[in-house]
PDB file of C-alpha atoms in Angstrom:
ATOM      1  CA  UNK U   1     -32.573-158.966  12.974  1.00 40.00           C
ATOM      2  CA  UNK U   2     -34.807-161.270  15.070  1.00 44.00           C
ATOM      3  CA  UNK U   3     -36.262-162.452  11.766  1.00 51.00           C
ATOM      4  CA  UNK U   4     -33.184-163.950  10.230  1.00 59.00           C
ATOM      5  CA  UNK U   5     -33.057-167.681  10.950  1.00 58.00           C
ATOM      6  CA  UNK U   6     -29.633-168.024  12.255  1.00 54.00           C
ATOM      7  CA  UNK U   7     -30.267-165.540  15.127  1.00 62.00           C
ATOM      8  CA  UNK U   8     -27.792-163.066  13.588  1.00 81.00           C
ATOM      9  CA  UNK U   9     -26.405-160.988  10.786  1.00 92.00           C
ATOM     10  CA  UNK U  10     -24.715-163.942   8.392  1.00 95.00           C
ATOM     11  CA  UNK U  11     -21.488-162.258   7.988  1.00 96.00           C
ATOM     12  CA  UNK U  12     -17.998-162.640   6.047  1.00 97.00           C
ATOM     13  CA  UNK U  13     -15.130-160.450   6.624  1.00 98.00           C
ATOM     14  CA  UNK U  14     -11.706-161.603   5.106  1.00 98.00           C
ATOM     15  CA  UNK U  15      -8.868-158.829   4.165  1.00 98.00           C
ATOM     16  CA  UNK U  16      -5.988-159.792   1.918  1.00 98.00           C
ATOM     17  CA  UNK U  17      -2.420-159.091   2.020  1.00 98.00           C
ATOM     18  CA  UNK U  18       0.634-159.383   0.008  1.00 97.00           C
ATOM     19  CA  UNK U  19       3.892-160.456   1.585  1.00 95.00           C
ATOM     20  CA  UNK U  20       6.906-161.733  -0.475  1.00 93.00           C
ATOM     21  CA  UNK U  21       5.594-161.334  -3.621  1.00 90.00           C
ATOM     22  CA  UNK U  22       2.886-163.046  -2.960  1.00 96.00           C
ATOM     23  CA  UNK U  23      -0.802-162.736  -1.763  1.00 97.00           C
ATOM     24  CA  UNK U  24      -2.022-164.364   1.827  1.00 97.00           C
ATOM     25  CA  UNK U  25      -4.992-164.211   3.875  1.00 97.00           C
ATOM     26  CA  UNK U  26      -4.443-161.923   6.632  1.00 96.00           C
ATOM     27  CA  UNK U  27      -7.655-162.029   8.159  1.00 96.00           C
ATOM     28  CA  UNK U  28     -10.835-164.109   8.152  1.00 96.00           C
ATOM     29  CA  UNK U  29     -13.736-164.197   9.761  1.00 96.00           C
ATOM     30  CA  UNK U  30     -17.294-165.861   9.343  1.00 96.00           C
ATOM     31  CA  UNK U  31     -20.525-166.796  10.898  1.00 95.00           C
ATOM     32  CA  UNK U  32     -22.994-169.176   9.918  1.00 91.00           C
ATOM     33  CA  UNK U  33     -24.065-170.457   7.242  1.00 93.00           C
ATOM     34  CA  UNK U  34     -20.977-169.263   5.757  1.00 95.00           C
ATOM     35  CA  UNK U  35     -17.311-170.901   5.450  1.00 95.00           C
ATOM     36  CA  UNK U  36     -14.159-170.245   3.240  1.00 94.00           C
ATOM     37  CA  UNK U  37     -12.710-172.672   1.521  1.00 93.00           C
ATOM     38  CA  UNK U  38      -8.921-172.846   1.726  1.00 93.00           C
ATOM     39  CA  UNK U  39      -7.696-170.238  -0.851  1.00 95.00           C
ATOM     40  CA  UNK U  40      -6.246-172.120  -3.884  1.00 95.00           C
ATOM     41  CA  UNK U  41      -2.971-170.062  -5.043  1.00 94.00           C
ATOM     42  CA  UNK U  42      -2.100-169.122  -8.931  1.00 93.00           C
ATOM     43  CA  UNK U  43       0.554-168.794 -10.714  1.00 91.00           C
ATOM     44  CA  UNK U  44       1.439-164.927 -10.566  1.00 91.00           C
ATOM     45  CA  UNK U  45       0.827-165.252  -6.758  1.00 94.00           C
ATOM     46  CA  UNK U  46      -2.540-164.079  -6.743  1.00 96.00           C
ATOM     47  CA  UNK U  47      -5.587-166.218  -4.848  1.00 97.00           C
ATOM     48  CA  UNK U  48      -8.367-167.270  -5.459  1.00 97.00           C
ATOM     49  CA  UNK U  49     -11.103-167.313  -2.580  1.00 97.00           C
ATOM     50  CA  UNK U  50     -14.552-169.563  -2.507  1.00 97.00           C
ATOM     51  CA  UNK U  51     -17.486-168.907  -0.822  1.00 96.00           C
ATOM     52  CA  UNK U  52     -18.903-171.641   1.063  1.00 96.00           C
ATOM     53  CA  UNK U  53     -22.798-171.709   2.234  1.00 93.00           C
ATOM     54  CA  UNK U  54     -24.046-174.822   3.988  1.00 91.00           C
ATOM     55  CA  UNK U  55     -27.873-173.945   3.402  1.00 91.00           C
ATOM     56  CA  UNK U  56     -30.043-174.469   0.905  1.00 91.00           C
ATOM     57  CA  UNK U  57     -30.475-170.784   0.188  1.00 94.00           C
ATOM     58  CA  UNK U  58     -31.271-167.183   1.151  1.00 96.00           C
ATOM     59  CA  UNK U  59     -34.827-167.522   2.886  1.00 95.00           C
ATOM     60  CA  UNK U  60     -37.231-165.057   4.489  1.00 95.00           C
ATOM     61  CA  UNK U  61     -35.515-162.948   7.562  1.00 94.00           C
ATOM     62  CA  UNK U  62     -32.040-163.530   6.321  1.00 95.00           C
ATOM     63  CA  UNK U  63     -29.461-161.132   6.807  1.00 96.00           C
ATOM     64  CA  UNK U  64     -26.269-160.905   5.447  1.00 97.00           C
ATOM     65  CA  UNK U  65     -23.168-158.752   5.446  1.00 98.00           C
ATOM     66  CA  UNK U  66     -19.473-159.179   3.160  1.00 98.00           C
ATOM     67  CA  UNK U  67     -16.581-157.259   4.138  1.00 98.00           C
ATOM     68  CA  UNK U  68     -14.101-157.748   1.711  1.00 98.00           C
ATOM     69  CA  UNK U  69     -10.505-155.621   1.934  1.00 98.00           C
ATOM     70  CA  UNK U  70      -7.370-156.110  -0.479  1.00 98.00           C
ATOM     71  CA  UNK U  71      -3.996-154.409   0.846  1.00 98.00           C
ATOM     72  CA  UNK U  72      -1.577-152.662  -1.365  1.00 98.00           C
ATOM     73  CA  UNK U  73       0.077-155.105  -3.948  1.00 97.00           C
ATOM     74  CA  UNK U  74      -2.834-158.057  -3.356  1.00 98.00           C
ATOM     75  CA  UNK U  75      -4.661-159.605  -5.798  1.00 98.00           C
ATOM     76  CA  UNK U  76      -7.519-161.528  -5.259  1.00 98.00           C
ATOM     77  CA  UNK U  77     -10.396-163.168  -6.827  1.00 97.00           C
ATOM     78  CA  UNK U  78     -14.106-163.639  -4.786  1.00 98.00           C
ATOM     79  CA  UNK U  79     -16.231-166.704  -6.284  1.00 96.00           C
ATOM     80  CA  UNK U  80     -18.808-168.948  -4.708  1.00 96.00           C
ATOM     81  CA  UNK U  81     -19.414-172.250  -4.613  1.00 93.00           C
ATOM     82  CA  UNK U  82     -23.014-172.897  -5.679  1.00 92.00           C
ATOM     83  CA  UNK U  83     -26.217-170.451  -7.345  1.00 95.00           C
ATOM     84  CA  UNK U  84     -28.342-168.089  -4.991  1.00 96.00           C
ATOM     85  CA  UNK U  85     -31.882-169.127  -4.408  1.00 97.00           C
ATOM     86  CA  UNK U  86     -33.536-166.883  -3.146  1.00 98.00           C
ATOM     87  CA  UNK U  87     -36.682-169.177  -1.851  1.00 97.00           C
ATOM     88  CA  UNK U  88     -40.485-168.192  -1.864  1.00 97.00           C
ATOM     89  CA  UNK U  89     -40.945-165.499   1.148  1.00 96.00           C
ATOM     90  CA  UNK U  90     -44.497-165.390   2.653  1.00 89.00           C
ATOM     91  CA  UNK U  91     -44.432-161.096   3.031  1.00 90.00           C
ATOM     92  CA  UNK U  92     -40.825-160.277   4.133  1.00 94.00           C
ATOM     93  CA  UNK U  93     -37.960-160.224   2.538  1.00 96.00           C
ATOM     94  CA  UNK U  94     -34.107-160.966   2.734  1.00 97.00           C
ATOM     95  CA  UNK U  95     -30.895-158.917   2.139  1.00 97.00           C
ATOM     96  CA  UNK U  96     -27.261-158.151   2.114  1.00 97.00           C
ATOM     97  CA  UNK U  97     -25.018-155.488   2.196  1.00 98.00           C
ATOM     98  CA  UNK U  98     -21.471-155.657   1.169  1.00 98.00           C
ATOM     99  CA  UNK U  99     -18.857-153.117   1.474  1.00 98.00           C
ATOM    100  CA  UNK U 100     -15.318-153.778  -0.412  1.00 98.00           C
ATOM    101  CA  UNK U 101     -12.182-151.805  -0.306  1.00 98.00           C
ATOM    102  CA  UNK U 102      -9.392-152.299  -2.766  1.00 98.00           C
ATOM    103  CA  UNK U 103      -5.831-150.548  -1.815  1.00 98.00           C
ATOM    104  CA  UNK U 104      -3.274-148.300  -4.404  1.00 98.00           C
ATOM    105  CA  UNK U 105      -1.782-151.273  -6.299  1.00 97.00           C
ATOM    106  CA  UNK U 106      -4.331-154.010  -5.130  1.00 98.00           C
ATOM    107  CA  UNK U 107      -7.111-156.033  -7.544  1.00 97.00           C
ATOM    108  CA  UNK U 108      -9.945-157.658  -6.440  1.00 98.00           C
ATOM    109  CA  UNK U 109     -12.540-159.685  -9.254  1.00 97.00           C
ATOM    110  CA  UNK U 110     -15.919-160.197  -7.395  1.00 98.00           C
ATOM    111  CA  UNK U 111     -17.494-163.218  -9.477  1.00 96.00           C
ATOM    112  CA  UNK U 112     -20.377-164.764  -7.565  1.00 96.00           C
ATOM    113  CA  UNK U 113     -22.450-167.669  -8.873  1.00 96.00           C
ATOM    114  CA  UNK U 114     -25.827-166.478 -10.904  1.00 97.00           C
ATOM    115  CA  UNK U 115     -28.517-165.425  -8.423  1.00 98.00           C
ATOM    116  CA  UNK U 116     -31.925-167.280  -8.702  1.00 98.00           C
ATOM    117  CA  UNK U 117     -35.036-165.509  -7.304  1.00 98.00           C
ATOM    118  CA  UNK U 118     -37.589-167.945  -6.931  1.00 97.00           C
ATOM    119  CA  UNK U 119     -41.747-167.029  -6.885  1.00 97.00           C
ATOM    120  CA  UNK U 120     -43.194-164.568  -4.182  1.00 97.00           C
ATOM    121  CA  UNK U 121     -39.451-164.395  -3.477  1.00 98.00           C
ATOM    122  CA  UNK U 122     -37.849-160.735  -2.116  1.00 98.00           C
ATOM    123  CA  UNK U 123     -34.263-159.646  -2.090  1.00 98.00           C
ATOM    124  CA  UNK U 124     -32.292-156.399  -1.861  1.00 98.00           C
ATOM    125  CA  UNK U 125     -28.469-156.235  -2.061  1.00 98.00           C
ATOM    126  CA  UNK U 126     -26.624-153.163  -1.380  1.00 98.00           C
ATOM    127  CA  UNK U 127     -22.505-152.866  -2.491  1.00 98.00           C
ATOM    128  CA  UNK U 128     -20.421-149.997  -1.760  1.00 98.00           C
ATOM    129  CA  UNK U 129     -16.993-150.138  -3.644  1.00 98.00           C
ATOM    130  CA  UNK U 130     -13.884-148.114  -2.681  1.00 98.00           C
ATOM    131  CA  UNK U 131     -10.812-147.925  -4.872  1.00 98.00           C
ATOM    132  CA  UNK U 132      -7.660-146.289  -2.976  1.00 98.00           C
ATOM    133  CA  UNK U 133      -6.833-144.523  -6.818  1.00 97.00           C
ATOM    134  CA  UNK U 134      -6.136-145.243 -10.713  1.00 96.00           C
ATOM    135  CA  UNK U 135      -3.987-148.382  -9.629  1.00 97.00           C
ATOM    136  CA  UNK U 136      -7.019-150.216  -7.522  1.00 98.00           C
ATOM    137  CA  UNK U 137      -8.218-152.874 -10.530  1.00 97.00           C
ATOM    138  CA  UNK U 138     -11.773-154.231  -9.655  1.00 98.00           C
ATOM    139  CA  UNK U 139     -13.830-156.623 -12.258  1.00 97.00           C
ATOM    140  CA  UNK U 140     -17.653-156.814 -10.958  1.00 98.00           C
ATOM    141  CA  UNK U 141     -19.772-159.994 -12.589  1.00 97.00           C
ATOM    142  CA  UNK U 142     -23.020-160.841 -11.642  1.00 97.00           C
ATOM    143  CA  UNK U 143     -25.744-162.987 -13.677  1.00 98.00           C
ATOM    144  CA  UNK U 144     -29.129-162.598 -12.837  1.00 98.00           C
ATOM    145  CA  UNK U 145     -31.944-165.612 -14.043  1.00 97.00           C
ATOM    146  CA  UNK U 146     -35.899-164.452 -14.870  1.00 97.00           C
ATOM    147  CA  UNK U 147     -36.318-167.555 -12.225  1.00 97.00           C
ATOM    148  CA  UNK U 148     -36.861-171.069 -12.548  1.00 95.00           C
ATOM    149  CA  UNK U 149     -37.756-171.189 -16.141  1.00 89.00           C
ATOM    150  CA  UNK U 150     -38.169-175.012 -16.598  1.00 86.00           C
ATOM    151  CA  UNK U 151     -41.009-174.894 -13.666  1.00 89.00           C
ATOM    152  CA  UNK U 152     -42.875-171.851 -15.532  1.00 88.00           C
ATOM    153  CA  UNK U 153     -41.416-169.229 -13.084  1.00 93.00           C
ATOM    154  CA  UNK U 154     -40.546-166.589 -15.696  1.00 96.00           C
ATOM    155  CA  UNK U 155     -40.119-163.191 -13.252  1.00 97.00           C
ATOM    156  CA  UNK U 156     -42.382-164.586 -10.946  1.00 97.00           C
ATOM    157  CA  UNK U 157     -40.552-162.763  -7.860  1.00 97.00           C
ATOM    158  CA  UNK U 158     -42.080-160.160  -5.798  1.00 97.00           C
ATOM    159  CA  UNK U 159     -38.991-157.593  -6.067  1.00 98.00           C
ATOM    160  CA  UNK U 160     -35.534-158.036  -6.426  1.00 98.00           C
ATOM    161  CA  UNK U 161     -33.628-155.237  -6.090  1.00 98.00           C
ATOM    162  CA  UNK U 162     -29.787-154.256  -6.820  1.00 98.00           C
ATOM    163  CA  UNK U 163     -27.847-151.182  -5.521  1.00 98.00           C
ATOM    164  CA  UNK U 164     -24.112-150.266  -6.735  1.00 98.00           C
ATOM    165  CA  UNK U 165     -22.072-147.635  -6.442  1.00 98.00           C
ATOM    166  CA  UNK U 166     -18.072-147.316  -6.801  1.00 98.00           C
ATOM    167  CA  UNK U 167     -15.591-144.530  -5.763  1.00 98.00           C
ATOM    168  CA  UNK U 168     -12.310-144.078  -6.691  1.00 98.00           C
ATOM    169  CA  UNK U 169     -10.237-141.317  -4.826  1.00 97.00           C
ATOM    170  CA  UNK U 170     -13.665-140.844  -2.517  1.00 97.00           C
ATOM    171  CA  UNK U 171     -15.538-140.003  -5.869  1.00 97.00           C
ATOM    172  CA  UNK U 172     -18.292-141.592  -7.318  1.00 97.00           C
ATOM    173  CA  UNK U 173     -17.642-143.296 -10.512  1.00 97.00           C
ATOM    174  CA  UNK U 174     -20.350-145.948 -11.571  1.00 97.00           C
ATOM    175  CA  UNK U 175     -23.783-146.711  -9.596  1.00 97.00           C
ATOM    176  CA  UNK U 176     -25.779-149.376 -10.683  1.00 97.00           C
ATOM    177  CA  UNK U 177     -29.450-148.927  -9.485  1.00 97.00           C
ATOM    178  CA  UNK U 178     -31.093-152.221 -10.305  1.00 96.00           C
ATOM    179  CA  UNK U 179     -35.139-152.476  -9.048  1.00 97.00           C
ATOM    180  CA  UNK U 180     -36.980-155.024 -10.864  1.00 97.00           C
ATOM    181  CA  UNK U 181     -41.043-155.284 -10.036  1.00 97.00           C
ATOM    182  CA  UNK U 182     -42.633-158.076 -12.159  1.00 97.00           C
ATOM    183  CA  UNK U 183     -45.689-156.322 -11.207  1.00 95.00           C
ATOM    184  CA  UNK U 184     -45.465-152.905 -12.053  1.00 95.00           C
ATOM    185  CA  UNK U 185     -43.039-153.837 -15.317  1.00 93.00           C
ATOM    186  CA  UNK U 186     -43.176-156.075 -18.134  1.00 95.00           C
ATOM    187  CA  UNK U 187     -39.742-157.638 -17.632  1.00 96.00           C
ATOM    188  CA  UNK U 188     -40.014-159.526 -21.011  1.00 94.00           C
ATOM    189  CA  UNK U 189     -40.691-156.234 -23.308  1.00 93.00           C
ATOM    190  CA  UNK U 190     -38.721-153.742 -24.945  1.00 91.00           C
ATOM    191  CA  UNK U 191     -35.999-152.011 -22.771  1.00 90.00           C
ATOM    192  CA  UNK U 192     -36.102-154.919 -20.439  1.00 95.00           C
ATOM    193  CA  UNK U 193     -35.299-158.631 -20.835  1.00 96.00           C
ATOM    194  CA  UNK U 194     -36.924-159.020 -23.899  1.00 94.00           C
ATOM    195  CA  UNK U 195     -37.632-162.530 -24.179  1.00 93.00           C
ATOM    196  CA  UNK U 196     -34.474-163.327 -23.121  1.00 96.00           C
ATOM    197  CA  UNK U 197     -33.950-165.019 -19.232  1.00 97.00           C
ATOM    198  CA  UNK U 198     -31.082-164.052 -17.896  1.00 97.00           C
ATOM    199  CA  UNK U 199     -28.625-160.742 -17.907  1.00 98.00           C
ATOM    200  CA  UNK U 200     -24.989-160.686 -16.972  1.00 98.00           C
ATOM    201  CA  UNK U 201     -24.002-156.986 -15.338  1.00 98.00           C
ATOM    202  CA  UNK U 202     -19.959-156.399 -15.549  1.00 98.00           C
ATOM    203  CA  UNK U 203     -17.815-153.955 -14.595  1.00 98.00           C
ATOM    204  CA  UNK U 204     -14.117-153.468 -15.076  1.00 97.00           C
ATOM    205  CA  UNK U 205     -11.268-150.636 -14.471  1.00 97.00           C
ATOM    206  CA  UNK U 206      -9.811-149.543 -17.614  1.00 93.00           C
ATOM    207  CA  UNK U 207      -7.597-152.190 -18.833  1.00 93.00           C
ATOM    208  CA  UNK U 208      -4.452-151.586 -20.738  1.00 91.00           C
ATOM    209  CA  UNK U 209      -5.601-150.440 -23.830  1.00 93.00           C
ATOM    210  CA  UNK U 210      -8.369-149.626 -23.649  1.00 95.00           C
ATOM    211  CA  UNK U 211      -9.334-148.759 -27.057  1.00 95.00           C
ATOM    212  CA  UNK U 212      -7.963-152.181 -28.252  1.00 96.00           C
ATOM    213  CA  UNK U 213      -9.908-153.640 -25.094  1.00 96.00           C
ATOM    214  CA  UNK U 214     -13.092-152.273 -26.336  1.00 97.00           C
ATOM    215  CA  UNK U 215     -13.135-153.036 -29.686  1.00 96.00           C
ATOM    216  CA  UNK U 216     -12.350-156.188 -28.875  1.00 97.00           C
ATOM    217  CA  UNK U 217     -14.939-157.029 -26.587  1.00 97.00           C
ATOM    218  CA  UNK U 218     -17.299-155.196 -29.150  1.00 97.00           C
ATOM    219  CA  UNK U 219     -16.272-158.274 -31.665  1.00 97.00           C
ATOM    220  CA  UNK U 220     -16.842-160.798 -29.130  1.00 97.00           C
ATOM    221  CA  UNK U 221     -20.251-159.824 -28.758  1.00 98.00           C
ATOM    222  CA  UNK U 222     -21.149-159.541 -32.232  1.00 97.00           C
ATOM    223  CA  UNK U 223     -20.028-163.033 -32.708  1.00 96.00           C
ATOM    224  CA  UNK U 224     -22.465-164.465 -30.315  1.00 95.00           C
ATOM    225  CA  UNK U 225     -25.579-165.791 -31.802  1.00 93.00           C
ATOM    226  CA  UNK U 226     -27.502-167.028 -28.767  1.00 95.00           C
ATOM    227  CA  UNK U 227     -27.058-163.555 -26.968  1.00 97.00           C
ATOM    228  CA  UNK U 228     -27.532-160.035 -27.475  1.00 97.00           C
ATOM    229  CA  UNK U 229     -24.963-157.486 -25.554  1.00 97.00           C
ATOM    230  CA  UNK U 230     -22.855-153.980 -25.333  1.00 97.00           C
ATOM    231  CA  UNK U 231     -20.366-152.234 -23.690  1.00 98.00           C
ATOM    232  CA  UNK U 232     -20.291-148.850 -22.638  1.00 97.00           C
ATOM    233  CA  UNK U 233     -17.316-146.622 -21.478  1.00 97.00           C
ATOM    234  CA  UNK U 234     -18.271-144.957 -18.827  1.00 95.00           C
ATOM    235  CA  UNK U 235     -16.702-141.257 -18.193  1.00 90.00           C
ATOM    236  CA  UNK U 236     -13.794-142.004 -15.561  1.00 89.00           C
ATOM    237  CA  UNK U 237     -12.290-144.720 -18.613  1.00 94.00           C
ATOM    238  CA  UNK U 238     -14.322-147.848 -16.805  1.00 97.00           C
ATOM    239  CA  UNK U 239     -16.291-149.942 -18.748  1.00 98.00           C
ATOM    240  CA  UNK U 240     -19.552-151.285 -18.393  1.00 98.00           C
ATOM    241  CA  UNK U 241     -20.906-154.570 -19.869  1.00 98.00           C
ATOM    242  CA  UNK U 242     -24.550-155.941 -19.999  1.00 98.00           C
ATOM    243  CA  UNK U 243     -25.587-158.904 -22.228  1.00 98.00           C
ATOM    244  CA  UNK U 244     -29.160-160.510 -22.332  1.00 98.00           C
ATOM    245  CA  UNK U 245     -29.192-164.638 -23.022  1.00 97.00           C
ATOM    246  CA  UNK U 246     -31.253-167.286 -22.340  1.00 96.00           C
ATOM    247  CA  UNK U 247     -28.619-170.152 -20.053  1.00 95.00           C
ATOM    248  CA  UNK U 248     -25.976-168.722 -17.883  1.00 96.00           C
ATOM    249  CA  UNK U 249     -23.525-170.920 -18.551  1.00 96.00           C
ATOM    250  CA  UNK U 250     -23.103-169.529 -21.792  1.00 97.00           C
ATOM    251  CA  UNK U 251     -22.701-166.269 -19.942  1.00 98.00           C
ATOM    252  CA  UNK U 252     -20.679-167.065 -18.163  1.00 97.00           C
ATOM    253  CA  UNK U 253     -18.329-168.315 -20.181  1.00 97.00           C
ATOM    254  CA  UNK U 254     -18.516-164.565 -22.524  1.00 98.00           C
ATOM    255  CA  UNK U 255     -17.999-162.924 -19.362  1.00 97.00           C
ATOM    256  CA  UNK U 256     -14.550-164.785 -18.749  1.00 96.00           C
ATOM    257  CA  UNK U 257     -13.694-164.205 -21.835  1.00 97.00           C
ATOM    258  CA  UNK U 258     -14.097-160.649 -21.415  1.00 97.00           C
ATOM    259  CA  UNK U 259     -12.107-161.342 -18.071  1.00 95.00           C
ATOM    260  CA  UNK U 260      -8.995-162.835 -20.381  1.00 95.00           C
ATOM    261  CA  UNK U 261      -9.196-159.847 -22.581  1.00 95.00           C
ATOM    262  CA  UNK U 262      -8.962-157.433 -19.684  1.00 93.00           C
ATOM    263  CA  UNK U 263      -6.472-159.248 -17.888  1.00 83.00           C
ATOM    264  CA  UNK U 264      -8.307-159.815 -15.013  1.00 52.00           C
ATOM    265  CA  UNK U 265      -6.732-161.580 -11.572  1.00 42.00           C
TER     266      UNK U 265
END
């Protein structure tokens, strides 16, 4: 780890309990450049936890690790405060690893800020989810950009490179195997972005109705004119969303609406 700037793994660990009715903090801890801000609490007694990073980025040599646990009855949601930019990397790279466990009973939504890789940048994130059974309820959103667009920096990145897998009951459900190469792939042709610059990636446990919750989201997409999208149910009842569009504000506001429909903490 000598390369990472801070001297050390970046690190967040923070486990969530429910006491009273009601969902708390149990444990936090974080190293630098990384703070939490102080959990703001909703109305059904969930939280809702930000992600603080006082840098101006991930850069070259960085390291970082999220350790994210909700106990039985919790309900939490995981957002940060600002976009990751991944900044220009001379020949190494940067990465993180995050591991999240999510008890019998317990729901956890994971919704980060979209991830900007900038030129000769170089990134690999690795996520390891564990539901305790049928009643763990996870919702997974992440929006990726082609870059810095407005400076000409369409998929100008050296690699960037996503791995996720999910178990439920110790058995693999969903993996997610994400490695994008500018160089060895036309990220703007067929099967890929497709002249579109950014993708949203979702994943949800089977909602309530799921039927109803598919067809649903189905009509959603169709309605959208700027983007293109489809959902997928995967064989364990989970669904799977992907939609292509060109500012991710706009999808990021289809991907809470999706959130709404599902019911999501």
């Amino acid at each position: 780890m000598a390369g990472n700037q801070f001297g050390k793994i970046s690190s967040v660990s923070l486990t969530a309990a429910s006491r009273d009715g009601e969902t708390i903090v149990r444990d936090v801890r974080f190293t630098a450049p990384y703070k939490i801000m102080q959990p703001f609490r909703k109305r059904d007694g969930s939280i809702q936890v930000m992600l603080l990073a006082a840098s101006a980025g991930i850069l070259e040599g960085d390291r970082q690790e999220f350790r994210l646990e909700v106990q039985p009855g919790a309900k939490m949601e995981f957002l940060s405060q600002s976009y990751d930019k991944i900044h220009p990397m001379h020949t190494g790279s940067a990465s993180r690893d995050i591991s999240v466990k999510v008890a019998a009973g317990a729901s956890l939504a994971y919704h980060p800020q979209p991830t900007i890789p900038f030129q000769d940048s170089a990134f690999e994130s690795r996520m390891r989810v564990e539901l305790e059974d049928e009643t763990s309820v996870f919702q997974l959103g992440e929006i990726l950009s082609c870059g810095r667009s407005a400076r000409g920096e369409r998929f100008a990145y050296r690699y960037y490179r996503n791995y996720v897998e999910i178990y439920r009951g110790g058995r693999l459900i969903y993996r997610d195997n994400t490695r994008y190469e500018p160089e060895l792939f036309d990220m703007e042709g067929m099967g890929m972005y497709e002249s579109y610059t950014h993708l949203a990636n979702l994943f949800l446990t089977a909602p309530e109705g799921p039927a109803e919750f598919e067809k649903k989201v189905r009509e959603l997409l169709d309605g959208e004119k700027e983007t293109e999208g489809g959902i997928t149910r995967i064989s364990g009842g989970d669904f799977a969303v992907r939609i292509l569009g060109r500012r991710a504000q706009e999808l990021e506001k289809i991907s809470q609406k999706i959130w709404d429909l599902a019911g999501a903490t």
